[in-house]
Amino acid sequence: GIRIAVSAARGLALGLGLPAIGVSGFEALHAAHARPGERRHLVSLAGRDGYRLQELRDGRPVGEPRILPRADPSRDAPPLDDPVETLVLGENAGDVAYLFELSQNRPIHYRDAALPTADIAAWIARVARDRIGEDLPRPAPLYIRPADAAPARDAPPVILDDD
């Protein structure tokens, strides 16, 4: 699904002579809910396997996204670089902030916010518009966890010559 969608978007951009700019769900949620003056966010999206997290500074991703598993998550919550200035923003933000509070022994600020599903295309377009002209990598799928299915381990069939 996601690979096909990214390929289709890149193909349309190439055919129309337009730039293709990748925007993640983390960035769309951030654009919809961040407030002026807030510079550091830990954006949270809910997932079946835990909390999906991406740090953003000034609206830009920092490092790789990660999953904070639901099983014993307080043990897996890495320290925040700047817990005083970082705001946890997004789905289940209160739960995520609490887990970081346990690991850092200090209060972590948060604001619950949902991915703007009704007008997500508009938020994605705003983020992309602000990046036009920047030297950006080509859009690519953003995978946070390994695939549910793996390629077959059987050897491929041998193709015989017509001779």
mmCIF file of C-alpha atoms in Angstrom:
data_model
loop_
_atom_site.group_PDB
_atom_site.id
_atom_site.type_symbol
_atom_site.label_atom_id
_atom_site.label_comp_id
_atom_site.label_asym_id
_atom_site.label_seq_id
_atom_site.Cartn_x
_atom_site.Cartn_y
_atom_site.Cartn_z
ATOM 1 C CA GLY A 1 0.000 0.000 0.000
ATOM 2 C CA ILE A 2 2.438 2.665 1.139
ATOM 3 C CA ARG A 3 5.078 1.758 -1.453
ATOM 4 C CA ILE A 4 2.509 1.938 -4.241
ATOM 5 C CA ALA A 5 1.195 5.297 -3.002
ATOM 6 C CA VAL A 6 4.698 6.798 -2.778
ATOM 7 C CA SER A 7 5.570 5.458 -6.241
ATOM 8 C CA ALA A 8 2.363 6.881 -7.694
ATOM 9 C CA ALA A 9 3.009 10.293 -6.141
ATOM 10 C CA ARG A 10 6.579 10.347 -7.411
ATOM 11 C CA GLY A 11 5.409 9.306 -10.896
ATOM 12 C CA LEU A 12 2.769 12.052 -10.989
ATOM 13 C CA ALA A 13 5.301 14.653 -9.837
ATOM 14 C CA LEU A 14 7.781 13.545 -12.500
ATOM 15 C CA GLY A 15 5.133 13.584 -15.237
ATOM 16 C CA LEU A 16 3.866 17.031 -14.215
ATOM 17 C CA GLY A 17 7.338 18.492 -13.664
ATOM 18 C CA LEU A 18 6.586 19.274 -10.020
ATOM 19 C CA PRO A 19 8.674 18.570 -6.930
ATOM 20 C CA ALA A 20 7.742 15.482 -4.907
ATOM 21 C CA ILE A 21 7.996 16.257 -1.195
ATOM 22 C CA GLY A 22 7.475 13.570 1.432
ATOM 23 C CA VAL A 23 5.487 14.472 4.563
ATOM 24 C CA SER A 24 4.930 11.994 7.402
ATOM 25 C CA GLY A 25 1.888 11.643 9.626
ATOM 26 C CA PHE A 26 4.034 12.959 12.489
ATOM 27 C CA GLU A 27 4.711 16.150 10.535
ATOM 28 C CA ALA A 28 1.036 16.574 9.552
ATOM 29 C CA LEU A 29 -0.118 16.174 13.176
ATOM 30 C CA HIS A 30 2.572 18.604 14.317
ATOM 31 C CA ALA A 31 1.611 21.206 11.706
ATOM 32 C CA ALA A 32 -2.047 20.992 12.728
ATOM 33 C CA HIS A 33 -1.515 21.302 16.486
ATOM 34 C CA ALA A 34 1.812 22.986 17.321
ATOM 35 C CA ARG A 35 1.570 26.497 18.702
ATOM 36 C CA PRO A 36 3.823 29.489 18.051
ATOM 37 C CA GLY A 37 6.808 29.549 20.370
ATOM 38 C CA GLU A 38 6.908 25.774 20.839
ATOM 39 C CA ARG A 39 10.179 24.538 19.336
ATOM 40 C CA ARG A 40 10.663 20.961 20.581
ATOM 41 C CA HIS A 41 8.030 18.253 20.301
ATOM 42 C CA LEU A 42 7.876 14.533 20.757
ATOM 43 C CA VAL A 43 4.984 13.636 18.442
ATOM 44 C CA SER A 44 2.996 10.513 19.313
ATOM 45 C CA LEU A 45 0.832 8.398 17.028
ATOM 46 C CA ALA A 46 -1.074 5.424 18.425
ATOM 47 C CA GLY A 47 -0.169 1.990 17.100
ATOM 48 C CA ARG A 48 -1.237 -1.536 17.868
ATOM 49 C CA ASP A 49 2.252 -2.432 19.063
ATOM 50 C CA GLY A 50 2.880 0.647 21.201
ATOM 51 C CA TYR A 51 3.387 4.364 20.924
ATOM 52 C CA ARG A 52 5.014 5.552 17.684
ATOM 53 C CA LEU A 53 7.209 8.543 18.433
ATOM 54 C CA GLN A 54 9.135 11.103 16.387
ATOM 55 C CA GLU A 55 11.060 14.045 17.788
ATOM 56 C CA LEU A 56 10.608 17.310 15.881
ATOM 57 C CA ARG A 57 12.511 20.558 16.387
ATOM 58 C CA ASP A 58 11.118 23.629 14.680
ATOM 59 C CA GLY A 59 8.834 21.302 12.717
ATOM 60 C CA ARG A 60 11.702 19.165 11.342
ATOM 61 C CA PRO A 61 12.242 15.493 12.184
ATOM 62 C CA VAL A 62 15.241 14.753 14.402
ATOM 63 C CA GLY A 63 16.610 11.221 14.277
ATOM 64 C CA GLU A 64 14.602 8.163 13.378
ATOM 65 C CA PRO A 65 11.057 7.487 14.590
ATOM 66 C CA ARG A 66 10.747 4.744 17.162
ATOM 67 C CA ILE A 67 8.221 2.579 18.934
ATOM 68 C CA LEU A 68 7.786 2.679 22.681
ATOM 69 C CA PRO A 69 6.292 -0.769 23.369
ATOM 70 C CA ARG A 70 3.247 -1.150 25.597
ATOM 71 C CA ALA A 71 4.841 -4.077 27.459
ATOM 72 C CA ASP A 72 6.897 -2.555 30.304
ATOM 73 C CA PRO A 73 7.246 0.765 28.450
ATOM 74 C CA SER A 74 8.710 2.715 31.398
ATOM 75 C CA ARG A 75 11.866 0.597 31.078
ATOM 76 C CA ASP A 76 12.090 1.423 27.357
ATOM 77 C CA ALA A 77 11.494 5.193 27.547
ATOM 78 C CA PRO A 78 14.840 6.790 26.663
ATOM 79 C CA PRO A 79 15.617 10.143 28.267
ATOM 80 C CA LEU A 80 14.536 13.252 26.417
ATOM 81 C CA ASP A 81 17.362 15.576 25.328
ATOM 82 C CA ASP A 82 15.598 18.556 26.855
ATOM 83 C CA PRO A 83 12.700 17.485 29.102
ATOM 84 C CA VAL A 84 11.984 21.070 30.190
ATOM 85 C CA GLU A 85 11.448 22.400 26.656
ATOM 86 C CA THR A 86 10.016 19.270 24.993
ATOM 87 C CA LEU A 87 6.255 18.962 24.705
ATOM 88 C CA VAL A 88 4.709 15.553 24.014
ATOM 89 C CA LEU A 89 2.075 16.201 21.359
ATOM 90 C CA GLY A 90 -0.385 13.798 19.780
ATOM 91 C CA GLU A 91 -2.386 10.669 20.350
ATOM 92 C CA ASN A 92 -2.103 9.279 23.893
ATOM 93 C CA ALA A 93 0.264 12.162 24.715
ATOM 94 C CA GLY A 94 -0.673 12.029 28.403
ATOM 95 C CA ASP A 95 0.235 8.340 28.636
ATOM 96 C CA VAL A 96 3.526 8.884 26.784
ATOM 97 C CA ALA A 97 4.425 11.894 28.962
ATOM 98 C CA TYR A 98 3.721 9.837 32.101
ATOM 99 C CA LEU A 99 6.095 7.085 30.920
ATOM 100 C CA PHE A 100 8.853 9.632 30.312
ATOM 101 C CA GLU A 101 8.134 11.173 33.721
ATOM 102 C CA LEU A 102 8.754 7.759 35.311
ATOM 103 C CA SER A 103 12.096 7.374 33.527
ATOM 104 C CA GLN A 104 13.278 10.947 34.215
ATOM 105 C CA ASN A 105 11.721 11.717 37.607
ATOM 106 C CA ARG A 106 10.379 15.052 36.454
ATOM 107 C CA PRO A 107 7.104 16.359 34.983
ATOM 108 C CA ILE A 108 6.836 16.288 31.200
ATOM 109 C CA HIS A 109 4.418 18.668 29.484
ATOM 110 C CA TYR A 110 1.951 17.267 26.977
ATOM 111 C CA ARG A 111 -1.070 18.080 24.835
ATOM 112 C CA ASP A 112 -3.386 15.402 23.479
ATOM 113 C CA ALA A 113 -4.154 15.915 19.798
ATOM 114 C CA ALA A 114 -5.464 13.713 17.012
ATOM 115 C CA LEU A 115 -4.226 13.306 13.470
ATOM 116 C CA PRO A 116 -6.426 15.716 11.464
ATOM 117 C CA THR A 117 -8.093 13.060 9.305
ATOM 118 C CA ALA A 118 -10.817 15.312 7.848
ATOM 119 C CA ASP A 119 -8.373 17.853 6.417
ATOM 120 C CA ILE A 120 -5.092 15.957 6.476
ATOM 121 C CA ALA A 121 -4.426 16.690 2.793
ATOM 122 C CA ALA A 122 -4.463 20.426 3.532
ATOM 123 C CA TRP A 123 -1.961 20.027 6.390
ATOM 124 C CA ILE A 124 0.310 17.843 4.257
ATOM 125 C CA ALA A 125 0.148 20.456 1.485
ATOM 126 C CA ARG A 126 1.086 23.240 3.935
ATOM 127 C CA VAL A 127 4.141 21.338 5.179
ATOM 128 C CA ALA A 128 5.175 20.511 1.599
ATOM 129 C CA ARG A 129 4.653 24.125 0.459
ATOM 130 C CA ASP A 130 7.009 25.360 3.187
ATOM 131 C CA ARG A 131 9.708 22.997 1.904
ATOM 132 C CA ILE A 132 9.603 23.915 -1.789
ATOM 133 C CA GLY A 133 13.060 24.912 -2.963
ATOM 134 C CA GLU A 134 14.888 23.010 -0.218
ATOM 135 C CA ASP A 135 17.360 20.269 -1.076
ATOM 136 C CA LEU A 136 15.334 17.276 0.112
ATOM 137 C CA PRO A 137 15.715 13.535 -0.396
ATOM 138 C CA ARG A 138 13.213 11.831 -2.681
ATOM 139 C CA PRO A 139 10.048 10.767 -0.855
ATOM 140 C CA ALA A 140 10.251 7.225 0.476
ATOM 141 C CA PRO A 141 8.016 5.059 2.667
ATOM 142 C CA LEU A 142 8.594 5.577 6.397
ATOM 143 C CA TYR A 143 8.646 2.236 8.193
ATOM 144 C CA ILE A 144 8.864 2.176 11.976
ATOM 145 C CA ARG A 145 8.504 -1.548 12.574
ATOM 146 C CA PRO A 146 9.507 -4.571 10.528
ATOM 147 C CA ALA A 147 7.097 -6.003 7.970
ATOM 148 C CA ASP A 148 4.481 -8.526 9.109
ATOM 149 C CA ALA A 149 5.352 -10.805 6.189
ATOM 150 C CA ALA A 150 8.795 -11.830 5.014
ATOM 151 C CA PRO A 151 9.991 -13.073 1.632
ATOM 152 C CA ALA A 152 9.937 -16.825 1.154
ATOM 153 C CA ARG A 153 13.127 -18.615 2.195
ATOM 154 C CA ASP A 154 12.752 -21.306 -0.443
ATOM 155 C CA ALA A 155 15.150 -21.168 -3.349
ATOM 156 C CA PRO A 156 13.579 -19.797 -6.541
ATOM 157 C CA PRO A 157 12.779 -22.325 -9.264
ATOM 158 C CA VAL A 158 15.484 -23.113 -11.809
ATOM 159 C CA ILE A 159 14.720 -21.852 -15.295
ATOM 160 C CA LEU A 160 15.807 -24.335 -17.946
ATOM 161 C CA ASP A 161 17.056 -23.385 -21.409
ATOM 162 C CA ASP A 162 15.005 -24.467 -24.438
ATOM 163 C CA ASP A 163 17.946 -26.545 -25.722
#
